[in-house]
Tab-separated table of C-alpha atoms and ligand atoms in Angstrom:
chain	number	residue	atom	x	y	z
A	1	UNK	CA	60.235	-12.941	66.502
A	2	UNK	CA	62.504	-10.159	65.206
A	3	UNK	CA	59.959	-7.419	65.628
A	4	UNK	CA	59.014	-8.498	69.142
A	5	UNK	CA	62.574	-8.061	70.338
A	6	UNK	CA	62.987	-4.751	68.576
A	7	UNK	CA	59.752	-3.425	70.024
A	8	UNK	CA	60.393	-4.618	73.560
A	9	UNK	CA	61.978	-1.449	74.900
A	10	UNK	CA	59.511	0.901	73.297
A	11	UNK	CA	56.180	-0.807	73.429
A	12	UNK	CA	54.110	-1.432	76.489
A	13	UNK	CA	50.903	-0.948	74.591
A	14	UNK	CA	50.160	-2.019	71.074
A	15	UNK	CA	49.566	0.816	68.664
A	16	UNK	CA	47.156	0.505	65.827
A	17	UNK	CA	46.688	3.076	63.111
A	18	UNK	CA	43.992	3.686	60.529
A	19	UNK	CA	43.003	0.549	58.679
A	20	UNK	CA	43.625	-1.475	61.825
A	21	UNK	CA	47.277	-1.935	60.960
A	22	UNK	CA	49.388	-2.801	63.989
A	23	UNK	CA	52.577	-0.798	63.867
A	24	UNK	CA	54.014	-1.419	67.325
A	25	UNK	CA	52.874	-4.682	68.908
A	26	UNK	CA	52.498	-4.780	72.682
A	27	UNK	CA	54.744	-7.298	74.396
A	28	UNK	CA	53.277	-9.837	76.769
A	29	UNK	CA	55.793	-11.061	79.345
A	30	UNK	CA	56.155	-13.970	81.757
A	31	UNK	CA	54.857	-13.450	85.291
A	32	UNK	CA	58.190	-14.032	86.982
A	33	UNK	CA	60.067	-11.405	84.975
A	34	UNK	CA	57.616	-8.648	85.897
A	35	UNK	CA	58.819	-6.105	88.444
A	36	UNK	CA	57.097	-6.290	91.829
A	37	UNK	CA	55.155	-3.108	91.072
A	38	UNK	CA	53.972	-4.553	87.759
A	39	UNK	CA	52.610	-7.606	89.569
A	40	UNK	CA	50.904	-5.374	92.131
A	41	UNK	CA	49.336	-3.305	89.337
A	42	UNK	CA	48.093	-6.367	87.478
A	43	UNK	CA	46.519	-7.935	90.562
A	44	UNK	CA	44.956	-4.634	91.629
A	45	UNK	CA	43.347	-4.338	88.196
A	46	UNK	CA	41.974	-7.893	88.389
A	47	UNK	CA	40.455	-7.136	91.793
A	48	UNK	CA	39.019	-3.944	90.326
A	49	UNK	CA	37.054	-6.013	87.783
A	50	UNK	CA	35.132	-7.518	90.716
A	51	UNK	CA	33.802	-4.020	91.512
A	52	UNK	CA	32.591	-3.204	87.977
A	53	UNK	CA	29.109	-3.977	86.708
A	54	UNK	CA	28.343	-6.869	84.394
A	55	UNK	CA	28.347	-6.173	80.663
A	56	UNK	CA	26.108	-9.116	79.870
A	57	UNK	CA	23.133	-8.314	82.065
A	58	UNK	CA	24.022	-10.336	85.157
A	59	UNK	CA	23.541	-9.142	88.718
A	60	UNK	CA	27.187	-10.017	89.381
A	61	UNK	CA	30.408	-8.232	88.458
A	62	UNK	CA	32.302	-7.826	85.201
A	63	UNK	CA	34.852	-10.284	86.637
A	64	UNK	CA	32.180	-12.966	86.838
A	65	UNK	CA	31.003	-12.344	83.263
A	66	UNK	CA	34.066	-14.292	82.113
A	67	UNK	CA	33.418	-17.601	83.931
A	68	UNK	CA	29.708	-17.295	83.185
A	69	UNK	CA	30.159	-16.762	79.440
A	70	UNK	CA	32.877	-19.415	79.226
A	71	UNK	CA	30.552	-21.891	80.899
A	72	UNK	CA	27.555	-20.980	78.720
A	73	UNK	CA	29.617	-21.645	75.598
A	74	UNK	CA	31.618	-24.547	77.012
A	75	UNK	CA	30.573	-27.180	74.501
A	76	UNK	CA	31.219	-24.876	71.504
A	77	UNK	CA	34.770	-23.876	72.427
A	78	UNK	CA	36.576	-27.031	73.565
A	79	UNK	CA	37.600	-30.082	71.519
A	80	UNK	CA	36.913	-28.036	68.400
A	81	UNK	CA	39.259	-26.265	65.990
A	82	UNK	CA	38.154	-22.878	67.351
A	83	UNK	CA	39.561	-23.729	70.797
A	84	UNK	CA	42.699	-21.657	70.134
A	85	UNK	CA	41.153	-18.708	68.239
A	86	UNK	CA	38.215	-18.446	70.654
A	87	UNK	CA	40.458	-18.356	73.719
A	88	UNK	CA	42.851	-15.925	71.994
A	89	UNK	CA	40.044	-13.393	71.675
A	90	UNK	CA	38.668	-14.185	75.156
A	91	UNK	CA	42.034	-13.372	76.789
A	92	UNK	CA	42.246	-10.236	74.642
A	93	UNK	CA	38.781	-9.150	75.880
A	94	UNK	CA	39.870	-9.656	79.485
A	95	UNK	CA	43.054	-7.642	78.926
A	96	UNK	CA	40.967	-4.921	77.257
A	97	UNK	CA	38.616	-4.698	80.245
A	98	UNK	CA	41.560	-4.508	82.657
A	99	UNK	CA	42.913	-1.601	80.649
A	100	UNK	CA	39.631	0.103	79.784
A	101	UNK	CA	37.756	-0.283	83.062
A	102	UNK	CA	40.525	-0.565	85.628
A	103	UNK	CA	43.312	1.708	84.386
A	104	UNK	CA	45.735	-1.145	83.918
A	105	UNK	CA	48.686	0.098	81.870
A	106	UNK	CA	50.587	-3.146	81.391
A	107	UNK	CA	50.011	-6.073	79.068
A	108	UNK	CA	48.502	-9.479	79.731
A	109	UNK	CA	51.091	-11.581	81.613
A	110	UNK	CA	51.535	-15.263	80.865
A	111	UNK	CA	52.606	-18.122	83.091
A	112	UNK	CA	55.175	-20.397	81.487
A	113	UNK	CA	54.402	-23.515	83.491
A	114	UNK	CA	57.058	-25.564	81.694
A	115	UNK	CA	59.448	-23.894	84.151
A	116	UNK	CA	57.493	-25.406	87.051
A	117	UNK	CA	56.834	-28.902	85.773
A	118	UNK	CA	57.576	-31.395	88.527
A	119	UNK	CA	57.120	-28.790	91.269
A	120	UNK	CA	53.851	-27.149	90.328
A	121	UNK	CA	52.757	-25.867	93.771
A	122	UNK	CA	56.134	-24.108	94.167
A	123	UNK	CA	55.541	-21.965	91.069
A	124	UNK	CA	55.978	-18.251	91.831
A	125	UNK	CA	52.397	-17.496	90.766
A	126	UNK	CA	51.280	-19.266	93.964
A	127	UNK	CA	53.128	-16.897	96.298
A	128	UNK	CA	51.142	-15.766	99.317
A	129	UNK	CA	51.752	-12.013	99.072
A	130	UNK	CA	48.428	-10.225	99.536
A	131	UNK	CA	49.399	-7.659	96.903
A	132	UNK	CA	51.395	-9.612	94.319
A	133	UNK	CA	50.607	-13.323	94.720
A	134	UNK	CA	47.702	-15.458	93.523
A	135	UNK	CA	47.937	-17.466	96.781
A	136	UNK	CA	48.696	-21.090	97.518
A	137	UNK	CA	46.351	-24.044	97.229
A	138	UNK	CA	43.547	-24.260	99.758
A	139	UNK	CA	43.098	-26.813	102.475
A	140	UNK	CA	40.328	-29.381	102.606
A	141	UNK	CA	40.166	-29.288	106.381
A	142	UNK	CA	39.642	-25.571	106.304
A	143	UNK	CA	36.933	-24.067	108.526
A	144	UNK	CA	33.272	-24.351	107.568
A	145	UNK	CA	31.848	-21.177	106.092
A	146	UNK	CA	28.891	-20.070	103.999
A	147	UNK	CA	31.161	-20.010	100.940
A	148	UNK	CA	32.366	-23.543	101.516
A	149	UNK	CA	29.306	-25.515	100.419
A	150	UNK	CA	30.881	-28.948	100.549
A	151	UNK	CA	33.730	-30.610	102.437
A	152	UNK	CA	35.793	-31.129	99.268
A	153	UNK	CA	36.093	-27.385	98.773
A	154	UNK	CA	39.625	-26.100	99.350
A	155	UNK	CA	39.278	-22.370	99.973
A	156	UNK	CA	42.307	-20.299	99.035
A	157	UNK	CA	43.117	-18.446	102.264
A	158	UNK	CA	46.368	-16.739	101.230
A	159	UNK	CA	47.422	-14.255	98.563
A	160	UNK	CA	45.513	-11.421	96.980
A	161	UNK	CA	42.375	-13.468	96.276
A	162	UNK	CA	41.893	-14.919	99.749
A	163	UNK	CA	38.472	-13.356	100.133
A	164	UNK	CA	37.218	-13.738	96.588
A	165	UNK	CA	33.598	-14.858	96.520
A	166	UNK	CA	32.439	-16.539	93.327
A	167	UNK	CA	28.845	-16.998	92.262
A	168	UNK	CA	28.875	-19.488	89.387
A	169	UNK	CA	29.693	-23.153	89.305
A	170	UNK	CA	29.165	-24.616	85.808
A	171	UNK	CA	25.791	-23.288	84.629
A	172	UNK	CA	24.320	-23.015	88.112
A	173	UNK	CA	24.626	-20.525	90.944
A	174	UNK	CA	26.578	-21.839	93.891
A	175	UNK	CA	28.319	-19.125	95.836
A	176	UNK	CA	31.735	-20.323	96.941
A	177	UNK	CA	35.265	-19.314	97.858
A	178	UNK	CA	38.104	-19.555	95.342
A	179	UNK	CA	38.614	-23.325	95.340
A	180	UNK	CA	42.101	-24.672	94.559
A	181	UNK	CA	43.365	-28.131	95.422
A	182	UNK	CA	46.469	-29.477	93.737
A	183	UNK	CA	45.884	-32.846	92.221
A	184	UNK	CA	48.888	-35.139	92.240
A	185	UNK	CA	47.198	-37.589	89.928
A	186	UNK	CA	46.139	-41.116	90.618
A	187	UNK	CA	49.469	-42.777	89.981
A	188	UNK	CA	47.778	-45.014	87.429
A	189	UNK	CA	50.028	-43.886	84.604
A	190	UNK	CA	53.508	-42.332	84.466
A	191	UNK	CA	52.047	-38.964	83.561
A	192	UNK	CA	49.838	-38.931	86.634
A	193	UNK	CA	52.729	-38.458	89.042
A	194	UNK	CA	54.094	-35.117	90.171
A	195	UNK	CA	51.067	-33.151	89.037
A	196	UNK	CA	51.214	-34.718	85.566
A	197	UNK	CA	54.575	-33.033	85.023
A	198	UNK	CA	55.404	-35.020	81.900
A	199	UNK	CA	52.467	-33.465	80.051
A	200	UNK	CA	53.859	-29.917	80.314
A	201	UNK	CA	57.591	-30.465	80.618
A	202	UNK	CA	59.936	-28.428	78.398
A	203	UNK	CA	60.601	-31.604	76.381
A	204	UNK	CA	56.887	-32.196	75.783
A	205	UNK	CA	56.321	-28.594	74.728
A	206	UNK	CA	59.339	-28.610	72.405
A	207	UNK	CA	58.038	-31.797	70.874
A	208	UNK	CA	54.587	-30.324	70.273
A	209	UNK	CA	55.792	-27.018	68.843
A	210	UNK	CA	58.605	-28.535	66.728
A	211	UNK	CA	56.997	-31.703	65.442
A	212	UNK	CA	53.428	-30.733	64.616
A	213	UNK	CA	53.266	-30.095	60.872
A	214	UNK	CA	49.621	-29.021	60.806
A	215	UNK	CA	47.369	-26.782	62.864
A	216	UNK	CA	45.097	-29.704	63.641
A	217	UNK	CA	47.883	-31.874	64.998
A	218	UNK	CA	49.317	-28.963	67.012
A	219	UNK	CA	46.005	-27.816	68.497
A	220	UNK	CA	44.882	-31.315	69.517
A	221	UNK	CA	48.201	-32.053	71.261
A	222	UNK	CA	48.218	-28.688	73.008
A	223	UNK	CA	44.616	-28.781	74.186
A	224	UNK	CA	44.616	-32.377	75.353
A	225	UNK	CA	48.007	-32.596	77.009
A	226	UNK	CA	49.569	-29.487	78.600
A	227	UNK	CA	46.429	-27.361	78.589
A	228	UNK	CA	44.271	-30.030	80.212
A	229	UNK	CA	46.978	-31.150	82.632
A	230	UNK	CA	47.359	-27.660	84.090
A	231	UNK	CA	43.601	-27.345	84.636
A	232	UNK	CA	43.443	-30.753	86.307
A	233	UNK	CA	46.599	-30.429	88.373
A	234	UNK	CA	45.539	-27.135	89.915
A	235	UNK	CA	42.151	-28.656	90.610
A	236	UNK	CA	39.237	-26.920	92.363
A	237	UNK	CA	37.805	-24.074	90.305
A	238	UNK	CA	40.197	-24.781	87.411
A	239	UNK	CA	38.312	-27.991	86.587
A	240	UNK	CA	34.648	-27.159	85.851
A	241	UNK	CA	33.464	-25.074	82.878
A	242	UNK	CA	33.587	-21.966	85.100
A	243	UNK	CA	37.395	-22.236	85.274
A	244	UNK	CA	37.870	-18.481	84.590
A	245	UNK	CA	36.738	-18.147	88.225
A	246	UNK	CA	40.396	-18.688	89.111
A	247	UNK	CA	42.347	-15.589	88.085
A	248	UNK	CA	45.188	-17.896	87.010
A	249	UNK	CA	43.021	-19.089	84.114
A	250	UNK	CA	44.048	-16.034	82.106
A	251	UNK	CA	47.798	-16.434	82.723
A	252	UNK	CA	47.419	-20.085	81.767
A	253	UNK	CA	45.542	-19.301	78.569
A	254	UNK	CA	47.937	-16.518	77.707
A	255	UNK	CA	50.678	-19.195	77.789
A	256	UNK	CA	48.546	-21.513	75.623
A	257	UNK	CA	48.099	-18.621	73.172
A	258	UNK	CA	51.831	-17.936	73.319
A	259	UNK	CA	52.610	-21.519	72.313
A	260	UNK	CA	50.296	-21.158	69.319
A	261	UNK	CA	52.064	-17.869	68.492
A	262	UNK	CA	55.481	-19.568	68.756
A	263	UNK	CA	54.288	-22.337	66.457
A	264	UNK	CA	52.939	-19.738	63.980
A	265	UNK	CA	56.178	-17.713	64.103
A	266	UNK	CA	58.091	-20.705	62.776
A	267	UNK	CA	56.378	-20.196	59.394
A	268	UNK	CA	54.018	-17.191	59.546
A	269	UNK	CA	53.237	-17.097	55.836
A	270	UNK	CA	51.703	-20.555	56.056
A	271	UNK	CA	50.673	-20.876	59.660
A	272	UNK	CA	48.867	-17.550	60.082
A	273	UNK	CA	46.218	-19.087	57.853
A	274	UNK	CA	46.618	-22.781	58.666
A	275	UNK	CA	43.331	-23.827	60.246
A	276	UNK	CA	41.547	-27.162	60.142
A	277	UNK	CA	39.758	-29.785	62.215
A	278	UNK	CA	36.248	-30.425	63.448
A	279	UNK	CA	33.917	-27.451	63.759
A	280	UNK	CA	31.695	-29.170	66.335
A	281	UNK	CA	32.761	-31.449	69.190
A	282	UNK	CA	32.999	-35.151	68.353
A	283	UNK	CA	31.723	-34.534	64.815
A	284	UNK	CA	33.947	-35.570	61.930
A	285	UNK	CA	31.394	-34.534	59.312
A	286	UNK	CA	31.643	-30.763	59.447
A	287	UNK	CA	35.087	-29.261	58.786
A	288	UNK	CA	36.052	-25.986	60.425
A	289	UNK	CA	36.774	-22.977	58.218
A	290	UNK	CA	38.482	-19.609	58.617
A	291	UNK	CA	35.106	-17.994	57.882
A	292	UNK	CA	33.440	-19.618	60.924
A	293	UNK	CA	31.794	-17.184	63.312
A	294	UNK	CA	32.747	-17.130	66.966
A	295	UNK	CA	30.414	-15.705	69.582
A	296	UNK	CA	31.208	-14.235	73.010
A	297	UNK	CA	27.760	-13.881	74.498
A	298	UNK	CA	27.587	-10.138	75.016
A	299	UNK	CA	31.241	-9.584	75.949
A	300	UNK	CA	31.983	-8.791	72.325
A	301	UNK	CA	30.417	-8.767	68.890
A	302	UNK	CA	30.799	-11.915	66.810
A	303	UNK	CA	34.085	-12.275	64.977
A	304	UNK	CA	35.420	-14.821	62.510
A	305	UNK	CA	38.311	-17.178	63.067
A	306	UNK	CA	40.233	-15.349	60.314
A	307	UNK	CA	40.062	-12.167	62.413
A	308	UNK	CA	42.364	-13.603	65.087
A	309	UNK	CA	44.718	-15.836	63.132
A	310	UNK	CA	47.469	-13.234	63.430
A	311	UNK	CA	48.214	-11.387	66.694
A	312	UNK	CA	49.170	-8.299	64.677
A	313	UNK	CA	46.076	-7.948	62.506
A	314	UNK	CA	42.396	-7.235	62.932
A	315	UNK	CA	41.763	-5.939	66.426
A	316	UNK	CA	44.937	-7.559	67.803
A	317	UNK	CA	48.339	-5.958	68.221
A	318	UNK	CA	50.682	-7.919	70.438
A	319	UNK	CA	53.416	-10.522	70.587
A	320	UNK	CA	55.323	-12.349	73.302
A	321	UNK	CA	58.752	-11.914	74.839
B	1	NAG	C1	40.455	-10.958	103.787
B	1	NAG	O1	39.531	-10.560	104.773
B	1	NAG	C2	40.103	-10.470	106.066
B	1	NAG	C3	38.970	-10.191	107.059
B	1	NAG	O2	38.202	-9.105	106.628
B	1	NAG	C4	41.163	-9.365	106.057
B	1	NAG	O3	41.798	-9.281	107.314
B	1	NAG	C5	42.225	-9.693	104.999
B	1	NAG	O4	43.134	-8.630	104.870
B	1	NAG	C6	41.579	-9.934	103.640
B	1	NAG	N1	42.598	-10.398	102.694
B	1	NAG	C7	42.730	-9.897	101.479
B	1	NAG	C8	43.839	-10.457	100.636
B	1	NAG	O5	41.996	-9.049	101.007
B	2	NAG	C1	53.366	-36.406	93.989
B	2	NAG	O1	53.818	-37.600	93.356
B	2	NAG	C2	55.237	-37.633	93.169
B	2	NAG	C3	55.569	-38.879	92.397
B	2	NAG	O2	54.901	-39.994	92.909
B	2	NAG	C4	55.933	-37.610	94.527
B	2	NAG	O3	57.351	-37.586	94.338
B	2	NAG	C5	55.508	-36.377	95.263
B	2	NAG	O4	56.065	-36.377	96.564
B	2	NAG	C6	54.003	-36.299	95.373
B	2	NAG	N1	53.661	-35.037	95.978
B	2	NAG	C7	52.693	-34.904	96.877
B	2	NAG	C8	52.475	-33.528	97.427
B	2	NAG	O5	51.991	-35.832	97.221
B	3	NAG	C1	56.853	-36.423	70.175
B	3	NAG	O1	55.957	-36.260	69.100
B	3	NAG	C2	55.833	-37.386	68.262
B	3	NAG	C3	54.971	-36.999	67.098
B	3	NAG	O2	53.787	-36.404	67.511
B	3	NAG	C4	55.254	-38.537	69.067
B	3	NAG	O3	55.134	-39.683	68.274
B	3	NAG	C5	56.169	-38.807	70.250
B	3	NAG	O4	55.595	-39.789	71.067
B	3	NAG	C6	56.393	-37.557	71.056
B	3	NAG	N1	57.372	-37.805	72.099
B	3	NAG	C7	57.201	-37.396	73.350
B	3	NAG	C8	58.337	-37.669	74.284
B	3	NAG	O5	56.201	-36.812	73.724
B	4	NAG	C1	36.198	-27.712	94.894
B	4	NAG	O1	36.967	-28.603	94.072
B	4	NAG	C2	36.798	-29.975	94.379
B	4	NAG	C3	37.671	-30.805	93.446
B	4	NAG	O2	38.915	-30.250	93.250
B	4	NAG	C4	35.344	-30.362	94.216
B	4	NAG	O3	35.143	-31.702	94.623
B	4	NAG	C5	34.453	-29.436	95.051
B	4	NAG	O4	33.091	-29.715	94.798
B	4	NAG	C6	34.727	-27.995	94.699
B	4	NAG	N1	33.903	-27.086	95.497
B	4	NAG	C7	33.133	-26.135	94.949
B	4	NAG	C8	32.350	-25.285	95.878
B	4	NAG	O5	33.085	-25.937	93.746
B	5	NAG	C1	26.498	-14.368	66.610
B	5	NAG	O1	26.738	-15.750	66.554
B	5	NAG	C2	25.724	-16.533	67.186
B	5	NAG	C3	26.188	-17.984	67.191
B	5	NAG	O2	26.738	-18.342	65.966
B	5	NAG	C4	24.406	-16.339	66.468
B	5	NAG	O3	23.392	-17.078	67.118
B	5	NAG	C5	24.059	-14.858	66.483
B	5	NAG	O4	22.889	-14.649	65.726
B	5	NAG	C6	25.185	-14.027	65.927
B	5	NAG	N1	24.888	-12.617	66.122
B	5	NAG	C7	24.968	-11.743	65.169
B	5	NAG	C8	24.645	-10.338	65.540
B	5	NAG	O5	25.286	-12.032	64.038
B	6	CU	CU1	38.186	-22.792	77.939
């Protein structure tokens, strides 16, 4: 982490030089430490993506390419070893489009939800500011509208994304509002209470990052527990395979990537190439390898897992503060 601290003052953008060497990694920061203007700029850039044309041949916007592609590839990118590397590059692609298409000058923010465990809906990301907040959860008794196709839909009516209209729901078209309904769990197990707080508490995260000796152990714990709990506790659009419909998806996955980065920083020489597990879902026969190809359906060329094992090599040049 030494270099990240040293570079903090100087680097807003990562610099790469010939040979793809990253000399000055960009620093990704937590949402709540951003200045108000930085939040405004980030959210304006996200909204700008909804006005740019698709890169993958859809009739919808560049913004909607992300949920669509994620959903198309859903079964290849979850419950497999490439869960972390695939999502690392996916978040990087999103950040690159914000910067390249929408003049965003900052870095990808992350949302450290450990700070909100036990009080999820009060997290600052859910503030209702129309310029700097992602809005609160929606209401199920909200008015009927063309974008509310079923009574269980909780349209977000506050914050900067109050009027966001989304086209895709899993692999089908079903135009709908941004749907967000906090899920307090069923109460059937201790972790179901308080928005499954125990699954992403600081203690749980410390346990996962400190006590996972191998990539496989670390990834499985991270994907199944905190990662899944945040998707399920926010509910609505964060649940189906089109979860990148909710702009919070990217702050969530930036945090997931950060936890991997933290785990790697504990022993970079070993962990920047520690990769193992099942290549395909629910298949113990085929082991994953660093040479495996990952595909992004038109958002990017194919890359290998090895390309993204380090955040300061290949096409990547960032770290976290
Ligand atoms: C949503 O649309 C309504 C009606 O057009 C408008 O008054 C409001 O400012 C919009 N909200 C946002 C966050 O764009
Ligand atoms: C969620 O469950 C917890 C624990 O049972 C409870 O303290 C809290 O009040 C509940 N919150 C809501 C909004 O239902
Ligand atoms: C911490 O991790 C160890 C090893 O994975 C596990 O056995 C234990 O149950 C975990 N404790 C908590 C509180 O999650
Ligand atoms: C909104 O989310 C709820 C579950 O959280 C789901 O039952 C409902 O079908 C969703 N609505 C749409 C339009 O996706
Ligand atoms: C990219 O990867 C996909 C899936 O592995 C494969 O079908 C496709 O042929 C690859 N494309 C190129 C240009 O290699
Ligand atoms: Cu995903």
